[in-house]
Short mmCIF file of C-alpha atoms and ligand atoms in Angstrom, two decimals:
data_model
loop_
_atom_site.label_atom_id
_atom_site.label_comp_id
_atom_site.label_asym_id
_atom_site.label_seq_id
_atom_site.Cartn_x
_atom_site.Cartn_y
_atom_site.Cartn_z
CA MET B 1 -6.96 21.23 29.89
CA ALA B 2 -4.26 18.52 30.36
CA LYS B 3 -1.15 19.76 32.05
CA ILE B 4 2.74 19.07 31.11
CA CYS B 5 4.89 17.58 33.73
CA LEU B 6 8.89 17.58 33.54
CA CYS B 7 10.14 14.64 35.17
CA LEU B 8 13.45 15.42 36.74
CA THR B 9 16.06 12.47 36.73
CA ALA B 10 19.47 14.29 37.54
CA LYS B 11 21.36 13.15 40.31
CA THR B 12 21.36 16.15 42.33
CA LEU B 13 18.81 18.76 43.35
CA LYS B 14 20.65 21.64 42.05
CA ARG B 15 21.28 20.20 38.49
CA ASN B 16 17.31 19.53 38.78
CA LEU B 17 16.59 23.15 39.51
CA GLU B 18 18.84 24.19 36.37
CA ILE B 19 17.09 22.13 34.29
CA LEU B 20 13.67 23.07 35.44
CA ASP B 21 14.79 26.55 34.96
CA LYS B 22 15.85 25.97 31.62
CA TYR B 23 12.69 24.56 30.46
CA ARG B 24 10.28 26.17 32.77
CA LYS B 25 8.36 27.98 30.16
CA TYR B 26 7.37 24.42 28.48
CA ALA B 27 5.97 22.89 31.66
CA ASP B 28 2.99 23.31 34.09
CA LEU B 29 4.57 21.22 36.83
CA ALA B 30 7.49 19.07 37.74
CA GLU B 31 7.98 15.50 39.20
CA LEU B 32 10.90 14.78 41.42
CA ARG B 33 12.11 11.70 40.77
CA VAL B 34 13.80 10.71 44.32
CA ASP B 35 14.66 7.53 43.17
CA TYR B 36 17.28 8.80 40.50
CA LEU B 37 18.95 11.11 43.17
CA GLU B 38 22.21 10.16 44.84
CA PRO B 39 21.57 8.98 48.39
CA ASP B 40 22.67 12.06 50.34
CA GLU B 41 20.53 14.56 47.99
CA ARG B 42 17.23 12.49 48.87
CA LEU B 43 17.59 13.30 52.43
CA LEU B 44 17.30 17.07 51.33
CA ILE B 45 14.11 17.00 49.03
CA ARG B 46 11.86 18.84 51.49
CA ARG B 47 12.71 22.55 50.45
CA PHE B 48 12.35 21.41 46.50
CA PRO B 49 8.95 22.74 45.97
CA GLU B 50 9.59 26.23 47.39
CA GLN B 51 13.02 26.49 45.25
CA ALA B 52 11.25 25.06 42.12
CA GLY B 53 8.55 27.35 42.19
CA MET B 54 5.96 25.51 40.52
CA PRO B 55 3.96 22.43 42.04
CA VAL B 56 5.76 19.28 42.19
CA ILE B 57 5.08 15.84 42.38
CA LEU B 58 7.15 13.81 44.56
CA THR B 59 7.77 10.20 43.66
CA ILE B 60 10.37 7.36 44.47
CA ARG B 61 9.89 4.97 42.11
CA ARG B 62 10.67 1.18 42.90
CA HIS B 63 12.82 -0.75 40.72
CA ILE B 64 10.27 -3.28 39.99
CA ASP B 65 7.99 -0.53 38.63
CA GLY B 66 10.58 1.00 36.18
CA GLY B 67 12.60 3.02 38.60
CA GLN B 68 15.62 3.42 40.11
CA PHE B 69 15.21 2.66 44.22
CA VAL B 70 16.17 -0.80 45.20
CA GLY B 71 16.30 0.20 49.25
CA GLY B 72 13.82 -1.49 51.29
CA GLU B 73 10.04 -0.23 51.49
CA GLY B 74 10.82 1.21 55.08
CA VAL B 75 13.49 3.52 53.80
CA ARG B 76 11.22 4.64 51.05
CA ILE B 77 8.20 5.21 53.27
CA ASN B 78 10.55 7.13 55.38
CA LEU B 79 11.63 9.47 52.53
CA MET B 80 7.93 10.11 51.53
CA ALA B 81 7.50 11.20 55.28
CA ARG B 82 10.49 13.58 55.25
CA GLY B 83 9.14 15.14 52.05
CA LEU B 84 5.82 15.72 53.60
CA ALA B 85 7.32 16.66 57.06
CA PHE B 86 7.13 20.22 58.87
CA ALA B 87 4.37 21.19 56.02
CA GLU B 88 3.77 24.81 55.75
CA THR B 89 0.30 26.34 55.65
CA ASP B 90 1.72 28.24 52.46
CA ARG B 91 0.94 25.23 50.34
CA ARG B 92 3.16 26.31 47.43
CA ARG B 93 6.51 25.20 49.67
CA ASN B 94 4.75 21.76 50.04
CA PHE B 95 4.65 19.07 47.62
CA ALA B 96 1.54 19.60 45.55
CA TYR B 97 1.33 15.74 44.79
CA LEU B 98 2.63 12.31 46.26
CA ASP B 99 2.69 9.35 44.00
CA ILE B 100 1.75 6.67 45.91
CA GLU B 101 1.68 2.79 44.47
CA ASP B 102 -1.65 0.92 44.50
CA ASP B 103 -0.08 -1.66 46.68
CA LEU B 104 1.34 1.00 49.26
CA ASP B 105 -0.83 0.78 51.99
CA VAL B 106 0.37 3.56 54.64
CA PRO B 107 -2.65 5.56 56.21
CA SER B 108 -0.24 7.83 58.27
CA LEU B 109 1.28 8.68 55.00
CA GLU B 110 -1.99 9.86 53.33
CA GLU B 111 -3.41 11.48 56.30
CA ALA B 112 -0.22 13.68 56.24
CA ALA B 113 -0.54 14.37 52.96
CA GLY B 114 -4.41 15.27 52.95
CA THR B 115 -3.87 17.61 55.99
CA PHE B 116 -1.54 19.70 54.28
CA GLY B 117 -2.96 19.89 50.76
CA THR B 118 -0.62 17.14 49.03
CA ARG B 119 -2.91 15.43 46.55
CA ILE B 120 -2.34 11.46 46.09
CA ILE B 121 -1.74 10.17 42.75
CA ARG B 122 -2.53 6.46 43.00
CA SER B 123 -0.34 4.76 40.65
CA TYR B 124 -0.08 1.30 38.88
CA HIS B 125 2.69 0.46 36.54
CA ASN B 126 3.51 -2.51 34.31
CA SER B 127 6.50 -2.38 32.43
CA GLN B 128 6.06 -5.74 30.80
CA GLY B 129 2.66 -5.25 29.25
CA THR B 130 -0.71 -4.15 29.58
CA ASP B 131 -3.33 -6.04 31.97
CA SER B 132 -6.28 -7.45 30.34
CA ASN B 133 -8.46 -5.82 33.40
CA LEU B 134 -7.82 -2.19 33.18
CA LEU B 135 -11.39 -0.91 33.59
CA ALA B 136 -11.52 -2.97 36.93
CA LYS B 137 -8.25 -1.39 37.85
CA ILE B 138 -8.97 2.18 37.09
CA ARG B 139 -12.46 1.84 38.92
CA SER B 140 -10.99 -0.20 42.22
CA MET B 141 -7.89 2.25 42.36
CA ARG B 142 -9.55 5.31 43.59
CA HIS B 143 -9.73 5.27 47.61
CA SER B 144 -11.03 8.92 47.96
CA GLY B 145 -12.70 11.46 45.76
CA ASP B 146 -9.49 13.62 45.70
CA GLU B 147 -7.18 11.07 44.40
CA ILE B 148 -5.90 11.08 40.68
CA VAL B 149 -5.48 7.28 39.21
CA LYS B 150 -2.47 6.77 37.25
CA ILE B 151 -2.13 4.01 35.14
CA SER B 152 1.13 3.54 33.08
CA VAL B 153 1.16 -0.04 31.34
CA ARG B 154 3.69 -0.81 28.21
CA ALA B 155 1.93 -1.17 25.25
CA ASN B 156 3.57 -4.17 22.90
CA SER B 157 1.24 -3.89 20.05
CA THR B 158 -1.45 -1.33 19.10
CA LYS B 159 -4.27 -3.18 20.51
CA ASP B 160 -2.75 -2.80 23.97
CA VAL B 161 -3.00 0.85 23.19
CA LEU B 162 -6.58 0.15 21.86
CA HIS B 163 -7.40 -1.62 25.31
CA LEU B 164 -6.14 1.51 27.56
CA LEU B 165 -8.12 3.99 25.37
CA LYS B 166 -11.42 2.00 25.52
CA ALA B 167 -10.89 1.64 29.40
CA GLY B 168 -10.57 5.56 30.01
CA LYS B 169 -13.71 5.98 27.75
CA GLU B 170 -15.62 4.07 30.23
CA CYS B 171 -14.22 6.21 33.07
CA THR B 172 -14.86 9.70 32.13
CA ASP B 173 -16.00 10.61 35.76
CA GLN B 174 -12.67 9.90 37.22
CA GLU B 175 -9.67 12.26 37.17
CA LYS B 176 -6.83 9.79 35.94
CA ILE B 177 -3.64 9.65 33.89
CA LEU B 178 -3.79 6.70 31.29
CA ILE B 179 -0.13 6.23 29.56
CA SER B 180 0.78 3.47 27.05
CA MET B 181 4.62 3.35 27.34
CA GLY B 182 6.95 2.29 24.49
CA HIS B 183 6.79 3.05 21.01
CA TYR B 184 3.33 2.13 20.06
CA GLY B 185 2.18 4.44 22.89
CA THR B 186 3.82 7.74 22.51
CA TYR B 187 0.57 9.15 20.99
CA SER B 188 -1.27 8.47 24.19
CA ARG B 189 0.93 11.46 25.63
CA ILE B 190 0.34 13.65 22.84
CA LEU B 191 -3.05 13.13 23.29
CA ALA B 192 -3.66 13.09 26.94
CA GLU B 193 -6.73 15.25 26.46
CA GLN B 194 -8.33 12.73 23.73
CA PHE B 195 -7.33 9.87 26.19
CA GLY B 196 -8.81 11.74 29.04
CA SER B 197 -5.76 12.18 31.22
CA THR B 198 -5.10 15.02 33.25
CA ILE B 199 -1.23 15.06 32.96
CA SER B 200 1.31 14.25 30.48
CA TYR B 201 4.80 13.23 31.74
CA THR B 202 7.83 14.31 29.56
CA SER B 203 11.46 14.76 29.79
CA ALA B 204 14.60 17.10 28.41
CA PHE B 205 15.89 14.90 25.69
CA ALA B 206 18.63 17.55 25.57
CA GLU B 207 20.12 17.00 28.86
CA ALA B 208 22.29 13.63 28.68
CA ASP B 209 22.67 13.46 32.66
CA ALA B 210 18.54 13.58 33.00
CA PRO B 211 17.57 10.23 31.12
CA PRO B 212 14.02 10.03 29.96
CA ALA B 213 11.96 8.58 32.66
CA ALA B 214 9.89 6.01 30.68
CA PRO B 215 10.14 4.50 27.38
CA GLY B 216 7.80 6.29 24.73
CA GLN B 217 8.14 9.69 26.37
CA VAL B 218 8.25 12.89 23.91
CA ASP B 219 10.95 15.53 24.67
CA VAL B 220 9.39 18.21 26.74
CA GLN B 221 10.44 20.90 23.88
CA GLU B 222 8.94 18.96 20.95
CA LEU B 223 5.64 18.43 22.95
CA SER B 224 5.38 22.01 23.48
CA LYS B 225 6.71 23.50 20.00
CA GLN B 226 6.12 20.94 17.57
CA PHE B 227 2.74 19.26 18.89
CA ARG B 228 1.35 22.48 20.65
CA PHE B 229 0.25 20.37 23.44
CA ARG B 230 -1.00 23.34 25.10
CA THR B 231 -3.79 24.29 22.68
CA ILE B 232 -4.96 20.50 22.26
CA THR B 233 -8.28 20.50 23.70
CA LYS B 234 -11.40 18.13 23.04
CA ALA B 235 -12.10 20.29 20.35
CA THR B 236 -8.76 20.05 18.31
CA LYS B 237 -8.80 18.44 15.11
CA VAL B 238 -6.41 15.23 15.27
CA TYR B 239 -4.79 14.04 12.14
CA GLY B 240 -2.37 11.61 11.71
CA ILE B 241 0.25 9.30 9.62
CA THR B 242 0.25 5.71 10.30
CA GLY B 243 2.68 2.77 8.86
CA ASN B 244 4.95 0.26 10.28
CA PRO B 245 7.92 0.89 11.10
CA LEU B 246 7.17 4.53 11.39
CA LYS B 247 10.50 5.54 11.90
CA ALA B 248 11.94 9.07 10.80
CA THR B 249 8.81 11.06 9.26
CA SER B 250 8.84 14.60 8.51
CA SER B 251 5.13 14.87 7.96
CA PRO B 252 4.31 15.75 11.46
CA HIS B 253 6.82 18.17 11.59
CA PHE B 254 5.38 19.51 7.86
CA PHE B 255 1.48 19.67 8.93
CA ASN B 256 2.07 20.87 12.62
CA THR B 257 4.05 23.75 11.22
CA ILE B 258 1.41 24.98 8.74
CA PHE B 259 -1.51 24.36 11.33
CA GLU B 260 0.24 26.94 13.44
CA LEU B 261 1.02 29.36 11.00
CA GLU B 262 -2.50 29.09 9.54
CA GLY B 263 -4.05 29.43 12.98
CA THR B 264 -5.69 26.19 12.31
CA ASN B 265 -6.97 24.31 15.79
CA ALA B 266 -5.60 20.95 14.93
CA VAL B 267 -2.66 18.87 15.76
CA TYR B 268 -1.14 15.86 13.35
CA VAL B 269 0.40 12.96 15.12
CA PRO B 270 2.48 9.81 14.53
CA PHE B 271 0.60 6.59 14.79
CA PRO B 272 2.99 3.59 14.56
CA ALA B 273 0.74 0.48 14.15
CA ASP B 274 1.40 -3.12 13.95
CA SER B 275 -2.06 -3.78 12.56
CA ILE B 276 -4.46 -1.80 10.42
CA ILE B 277 -7.33 -3.29 11.76
CA ASP B 278 -6.30 -2.39 15.31
CA PHE B 279 -5.58 1.03 14.26
CA MET B 280 -8.67 1.83 12.15
CA GLU B 281 -10.49 1.13 15.75
CA ILE B 282 -8.04 3.57 17.00
CA ALA B 283 -8.78 6.28 14.73
CA ASN B 284 -12.73 5.67 15.43
CA HIS B 285 -12.27 5.82 18.87
CA LEU B 286 -9.94 9.21 18.87
CA SER B 287 -12.39 10.53 16.19
CA LEU B 288 -9.25 11.42 13.80
CA GLU B 289 -10.18 13.49 10.88
CA GLY B 290 -7.89 12.22 8.16
CA VAL B 291 -4.96 10.09 8.41
CA SER B 292 -1.84 9.53 5.99
CA VAL B 293 -1.14 6.03 5.22
CA THR B 294 2.35 4.74 4.40
CA ILE B 295 4.18 1.34 4.10
CA PRO B 296 2.91 -1.40 4.69
CA TYR B 297 -0.69 -0.24 4.89
CA LYS B 298 -1.62 1.72 1.31
CA GLU B 299 -3.27 -1.66 -0.01
CA SER B 300 -4.58 -3.46 3.22
CA VAL B 301 -6.18 0.12 4.04
CA ILE B 302 -8.54 -0.24 1.06
CA PRO B 303 -11.45 -2.87 2.50
CA PHE B 304 -12.02 0.01 5.17
CA LEU B 305 -13.17 2.51 2.81
CA ASN B 306 -16.84 3.55 2.21
CA SER B 307 -15.71 5.49 -0.90
CA MET B 308 -12.55 6.31 -2.88
CA THR B 309 -11.20 8.48 -6.18
CA ASP B 310 -10.76 6.93 -9.47
CA GLU B 311 -6.97 6.82 -8.50
CA VAL B 312 -7.38 4.72 -5.65
CA GLN B 313 -9.26 2.44 -7.61
CA SER B 314 -7.24 2.00 -10.45
CA ILE B 315 -3.74 2.21 -8.87
CA GLY B 316 -5.08 -0.05 -5.92
CA ALA B 317 -3.13 1.87 -3.34
CA CYS B 318 -4.36 4.64 -0.88
CA ASN B 319 -2.37 7.09 0.87
CA THR B 320 -4.96 9.14 2.46
CA LEU B 321 -8.02 8.64 4.64
CA ILE B 322 -10.46 11.56 4.94
CA LEU B 323 -13.20 11.27 7.46
CA THR B 324 -16.85 11.92 5.64
CA PRO B 325 -20.29 11.69 7.31
CA GLN B 326 -20.52 8.23 5.12
CA GLY B 327 -17.26 7.13 6.58
CA TRP B 328 -13.73 7.05 5.35
CA LYS B 329 -12.92 8.24 1.93
CA GLY B 330 -9.64 6.98 0.59
CA ALA B 331 -7.46 9.27 -1.85
CA ASN B 332 -3.95 8.74 -3.66
CA THR B 333 -1.90 11.84 -3.48
CA ASP B 334 1.30 9.97 -4.43
CA ALA B 335 0.30 9.98 -8.12
CA ARG B 336 -0.80 13.82 -8.58
CA GLY B 337 2.50 14.56 -6.14
CA PHE B 338 4.75 12.63 -8.78
CA SER B 339 3.28 14.24 -11.68
CA GLY B 340 3.26 17.87 -10.64
CA SER B 341 6.86 17.68 -9.44
CA LEU B 342 8.33 15.67 -12.79
CA LEU B 343 5.99 18.01 -15.15
CA ALA B 344 7.37 21.26 -13.12
CA PHE B 345 11.12 20.03 -13.35
CA LEU B 346 10.59 19.38 -17.11
CA ASP B 347 8.53 22.67 -17.81
CA ARG B 348 5.61 20.45 -19.75
CA GLU B 349 1.98 19.98 -19.35
CA ASN B 350 1.61 16.33 -20.08
CA PHE B 351 4.14 13.35 -21.36
CA LYS B 352 2.80 12.93 -24.78
CA ARG B 353 5.44 11.79 -27.29
CA GLN B 354 7.67 11.02 -24.02
CA ARG B 355 9.18 7.57 -24.16
CA VAL B 356 9.58 6.47 -20.03
CA THR B 357 11.34 3.61 -18.13
CA VAL B 358 10.10 2.55 -14.79
CA ILE B 359 12.29 0.82 -12.72
CA GLY B 360 10.20 -1.38 -10.34
CA ALA B 361 6.50 -2.59 -10.12
CA GLY B 362 5.33 -2.11 -6.56
CA GLY B 363 3.17 0.38 -4.79
CA ALA B 364 4.92 3.38 -6.10
CA ALA B 365 5.38 2.08 -9.75
CA ARG B 366 1.55 1.75 -9.84
CA ALA B 367 1.07 5.27 -8.86
CA VAL B 368 3.63 6.69 -11.38
CA VAL B 369 2.59 4.36 -13.95
CA TYR B 370 -1.13 5.33 -13.36
CA GLU B 371 -0.15 9.13 -14.06
CA LEU B 372 2.57 8.20 -17.14
CA HIS B 373 -0.54 6.99 -18.86
CA ARG B 374 -3.28 9.55 -17.92
CA LEU B 375 -0.92 11.98 -19.23
CA GLY B 376 0.07 10.61 -22.73
CA ALA B 377 3.69 8.53 -22.40
CA LYS B 378 4.95 5.52 -23.74
CA VAL B 379 6.25 3.34 -20.93
CA LEU B 380 8.40 0.42 -20.32
CA ILE B 381 8.60 -1.55 -16.83
CA LEU B 382 11.58 -3.14 -15.86
CA ASN B 383 11.29 -5.13 -12.46
CA ARG B 384 13.16 -7.52 -10.42
CA THR B 385 10.55 -9.75 -10.59
CA ALA B 386 9.57 -9.71 -14.30
CA ALA B 387 5.84 -11.24 -13.74
CA LYS B 388 5.11 -7.91 -11.53
CA ALA B 389 6.21 -5.65 -14.24
CA ALA B 390 3.75 -7.82 -16.61
CA ASP B 391 1.24 -7.50 -14.41
CA LEU B 392 1.12 -4.01 -13.81
CA ALA B 393 1.57 -2.99 -17.86
CA ALA B 394 -0.99 -5.26 -18.89
CA PRO B 395 -3.94 -2.97 -18.41
CA TYR B 396 -2.01 -0.12 -20.24
CA LYS B 397 -0.64 -2.24 -22.99
CA PHE B 398 2.80 -1.17 -21.76
CA ALA B 399 6.23 -2.80 -22.68
CA TRP B 400 7.69 -4.58 -19.61
CA GLY B 401 11.29 -6.58 -19.17
CA ALA B 402 12.87 -8.09 -16.33
CA LEU B 403 15.85 -5.89 -14.58
CA ASP B 404 18.30 -7.78 -16.71
CA GLU B 405 20.84 -7.30 -19.33
CA ARG B 406 17.89 -8.07 -21.85
CA GLY B 407 15.13 -5.76 -20.20
CA ILE B 408 17.85 -3.00 -19.54
CA ALA B 409 18.92 -3.21 -23.39
CA LYS B 410 15.27 -2.13 -24.18
CA VAL B 411 15.70 0.96 -22.46
CA GLU B 412 17.38 2.37 -25.53
CA LYS B 413 13.81 2.96 -26.85
CA TYR B 414 12.01 4.33 -23.76
CA HIS B 415 14.99 6.63 -22.58
CA ASP B 416 13.80 10.43 -22.75
CA ILE B 417 12.70 9.87 -19.05
CA ILE B 418 13.85 7.29 -16.65
CA ILE B 419 11.96 7.09 -13.17
CA GLN B 420 13.10 4.70 -10.33
CA THR B 421 10.51 3.75 -7.98
CA THR B 422 11.92 1.12 -5.99
CA SER B 423 13.88 1.66 -2.23
CA VAL B 424 17.17 0.37 -3.87
CA GLY B 425 19.68 3.02 -2.92
CA MET B 426 17.76 4.72 -0.06
CA GLU B 427 19.87 5.71 3.09
CA GLY B 428 19.37 2.32 5.24
CA SER B 429 17.79 0.02 2.82
CA GLY B 430 21.11 -2.30 3.70
CA ASP B 431 22.21 -2.20 -0.22
CA SER B 432 25.76 -3.13 -0.64
CA PRO B 433 27.58 -0.15 -2.67
CA GLY B 434 28.06 -2.48 -5.84
CA SER B 435 24.24 -2.83 -5.72
CA ALA B 436 22.85 0.24 -5.05
CA ASP B 437 22.19 1.19 -8.44
CA PRO B 438 19.45 -0.68 -10.19
CA LEU B 439 20.41 0.29 -13.57
CA ALA B 440 24.10 0.11 -13.56
CA SER B 441 24.81 -1.92 -16.45
CA TYR B 442 22.90 0.88 -18.71
CA ASN B 443 25.18 3.85 -20.02
CA PHE B 444 23.74 7.33 -20.02
CA SER B 445 24.03 9.25 -23.17
CA GLY B 446 23.12 12.73 -21.08
CA ARG B 447 20.15 13.40 -23.00
CA GLU B 448 18.03 11.54 -20.36
CA GLU B 449 16.05 13.03 -17.92
CA VAL B 450 16.39 11.10 -14.64
CA MET B 451 13.92 11.16 -11.55
CA ASP B 452 14.26 8.86 -8.48
CA LEU B 453 11.75 8.85 -5.93
CA VAL B 454 14.38 8.24 -3.17
CA TYR B 455 14.87 11.58 -1.22
CA ASN B 456 17.21 10.25 1.43
CA PRO B 457 20.34 10.41 0.14
CA LYS B 458 19.47 13.73 -1.81
CA MET B 459 21.72 11.68 -4.49
CA THR B 460 21.28 8.20 -5.00
CA PRO B 461 24.18 6.32 -6.83
CA LEU B 462 21.60 6.17 -9.88
CA LEU B 463 21.30 9.73 -9.84
CA LYS B 464 24.86 10.66 -9.44
CA ARG B 465 25.88 8.61 -12.23
CA ALA B 466 23.27 10.22 -14.35
CA SER B 467 24.25 13.91 -13.23
CA SER B 468 27.83 13.09 -14.14
CA ALA B 469 27.18 11.79 -17.64
CA GLY B 470 25.17 15.05 -17.99
CA CYS B 471 21.57 14.21 -17.57
CA ASN B 472 19.35 16.44 -15.43
CA VAL B 473 18.34 14.69 -12.43
CA LEU B 474 15.53 15.01 -9.72
CA ASN B 475 14.69 13.32 -6.49
CA GLY B 476 11.66 12.24 -4.38
CA TYR B 477 11.91 15.27 -2.51
CA ASP B 478 9.47 17.92 -4.14
CA MET B 479 7.11 14.91 -4.84
CA LEU B 480 6.90 14.19 -1.12
CA ILE B 481 6.30 17.94 -0.77
CA ARG B 482 3.51 18.14 -3.22
CA GLN B 483 1.54 15.13 -2.04
CA ALA B 484 1.47 16.42 1.71
CA GLN B 485 0.31 19.51 0.12
CA TYR B 486 -2.79 17.80 -1.58
CA GLN B 487 -3.35 15.76 1.75
CA TYR B 488 -3.40 19.24 3.30
CA VAL B 489 -6.32 20.19 1.03
CA TYR B 490 -8.02 17.30 1.34
CA PHE B 491 -7.91 17.25 5.16
CA THR B 492 -9.00 20.71 5.34
CA GLY B 493 -10.94 21.37 2.44
CA LYS B 494 -8.98 24.63 1.91
CA GLU B 495 -6.50 25.63 -0.55
CA PHE B 496 -2.90 25.23 0.35
CA PRO B 497 -1.91 28.57 1.74
CA ASP B 498 0.04 30.28 -1.34
CA HIS B 499 2.29 32.48 0.76
CA LEU B 500 3.72 29.43 2.11
CA LEU B 501 4.40 27.52 -1.03
CA SER B 502 7.98 29.05 -1.70
CA ARG B 503 8.93 28.31 2.10
CA VAL B 504 7.66 24.81 1.75
CA ARG B 505 9.83 24.53 -1.49
CA TYR B 506 13.11 25.27 -0.35
CA GLY B 507 13.06 23.52 2.89
CA GLU B 508 12.20 26.38 5.21
CA ILE B 509 9.33 24.70 6.61
P1 ATR T 1 6.44 0.71 -2.65
O1 ATR T 1 5.39 0.92 -2.25
O2 ATR T 1 7.59 1.25 -2.11
O3 ATR T 1 6.84 0.77 -4.36
P2 ATR T 1 6.24 -2.33 -2.95
O4 ATR T 1 5.01 -2.40 -3.02
O5 ATR T 1 6.81 -3.23 -1.55
O6 ATR T 1 7.31 -0.86 -2.16
O7 ATR T 1 7.58 -2.49 -4.15
C1 ATR T 1 8.80 -2.54 -3.87
C2 ATR T 1 9.53 -2.42 -5.46
O8 ATR T 1 11.06 -2.45 -5.07
C3 ATR T 1 9.61 -3.67 -6.25
O9 ATR T 1 9.37 -3.39 -7.29
C4 ATR T 1 10.48 -4.48 -5.69
O10 ATR T 1 11.07 -5.50 -6.80
P3 ATR T 1 9.97 -7.31 -6.54
O11 ATR T 1 9.01 -6.92 -7.45
O12 ATR T 1 11.18 -7.94 -7.39
O13 ATR T 1 10.18 -7.28 -5.19
C5 ATR T 1 11.50 -3.57 -5.86
N1 ATR T 1 12.92 -3.79 -5.20
C6 ATR T 1 12.98 -4.05 -3.81
N2 ATR T 1 14.05 -4.14 -3.31
C7 ATR T 1 14.66 -4.22 -4.64
C8 ATR T 1 16.44 -4.60 -4.85
N3 ATR T 1 16.97 -4.99 -3.93
N4 ATR T 1 16.61 -4.49 -6.20
C9 ATR T 1 15.63 -4.40 -6.84
N5 ATR T 1 14.29 -3.89 -6.70
C10 ATR T 1 14.14 -4.24 -5.45
#
C-alpha cells in the first residue's frame, strides 16, 4: 500500500519536529527539506532521523528543480555526506532514504548510503511541463535494483496527466513515485496506488511557516481524513467529479463521508479536466466506476455514452456516468433532484394546475422544464437570448419570451411558481449589484412560490426581494443534495442510507 510522506519545510529543525509531532498520526514517513532550513541549521541534520522517530527522506532540492537551494553543487554534496556520516548500526537513527537527482553522479555518496541501509530515491523534476519521453526516462533512471525512481513533472493539461499515467502502467515491475504537479494532477497524489506510486508527498497546510513543498499537493489531514488515503488499495472503487474549472465542489466531502459511514471500500476524487476526451481516457485507465459531470461537460460527454436514460435523451444533458459491462451509461439526476426538492417544499405530488415561470434556457433550465412538463405544469420560459427560450419551449408547446419588459409582463399569468435557473446572483459570478436580480422589474404580490437554483449565497438578491414581499422562497441546496443522493444510488446500486438522510438535509454531513 502506498505511504504518506509529510514534507517538512520549516526554517528550523525544532519547528519541523513540532510539526511532525502534531501530524504524526497521519504520516508514515517524513521528508526533511534541508533546502528550506536556515544555513546554520543545515549543519545539524544528522540527528534528525533519531529525533523524528519515523523513517525520514533526506532531500536538498535545487532551485532549478523547484527547491530553495541556491548554493553550489559541492556544498550540496557535502551536506548530503554530512547527513549520512557516522552511520549507526541501528538503522532507525540513519536517514531511511536519500533523494538524489538523476543528473547527480556521486558514486561515493551512493556507496555510503548503501552500506548503512539508506535507500536511494532517484528523482527527476520538471516544474515547467511534462516530458514526451517519460517511459524511456522511468526505465533508464534505476541504476541498481534497490532504488526508487521518482518522476515529478508539471501537468499543464489533462493530456499531460494521461501521459504520466500511461507511462507508469508500462513499468509495473518497478518501484516508483509518479507525480503530476499542479492543479490538473492533484488526483495523481490521492490515487497514488492506482498510479503505481509507493509514496505520496503531502504538507500541513495549516502551518503558515511550512509552505506546501510543491504545487498541487493535498493537505495531510485532508488526504488522510477526507480521502482515507490509507484505506485505498487496488480493490478500492474509484468515483469522482469532472468539470472545468472545478473549484469549490462539496461533492467529494459528501460522497467520501457517506462511504466512510457506510464502510464502503470506495473513494470519490475531483478530476479537473481541460478536455472531456482526455478525461474519458483517464477514466478508462483508472477504471473509474462512476463520475459526476458538471459544467461545461454535461452535453459534450453524451457521445461517449453507450446507453442513456430517457431523461438524458430528452434533456440533452448528462450529469452522471455509471460504468456497465457494455460501457458508460448516462443519467441525469438534476431533473429528479429539482422536482423532488420543489415538490417537498410545496408539499405537493405534482405540478398540475400550476402556472410556472422559468428564468433561463441553459442546461439547468432544460432539466427543470423537462420535469415541469412531466409533472403537469403550464410554463413560461424567459431568457436573455429569446431565441433559446423559443427553442426550449417548442417541443413542449410552452410560452416563451425575452428577459425584458415585454417578457416580464407575461409573468402575471405564470406566477404560481417562479424558478430562477441562471448563474445570475451566484457568488463570484461578477454581477454588479444592480444586475444581480434577473427579474428586477417584476413586483412580487407575496403569493408566488420562488425557487433559485443558486445556493451560494443562500439568499440571492431575487430571493431576498421575494421573501421581503412575503413569498415562500427556496434555494438550490436541497436540490444539490438530492441529485447527489440519486447519484449515490446509481453508483452503488444501493438505496441511500435512510438513517443518514436527516443529517445530510441539515448540513451535518
Ligand atoms: P447552465 O447549465 O448553468 O444552465 P448554460 O447552459 O451555459 O449553463 O446556460 C446559462 C443560462 O444562464 C442561459 O440561460 C444564459 O442566458 P443566454 O442564453 O442569454 O446566454 C443565462 N445567463 C447567464 N448569464 C446571464 C446574465 N448575466 N443575465 C441573464 N442571463 C444570463
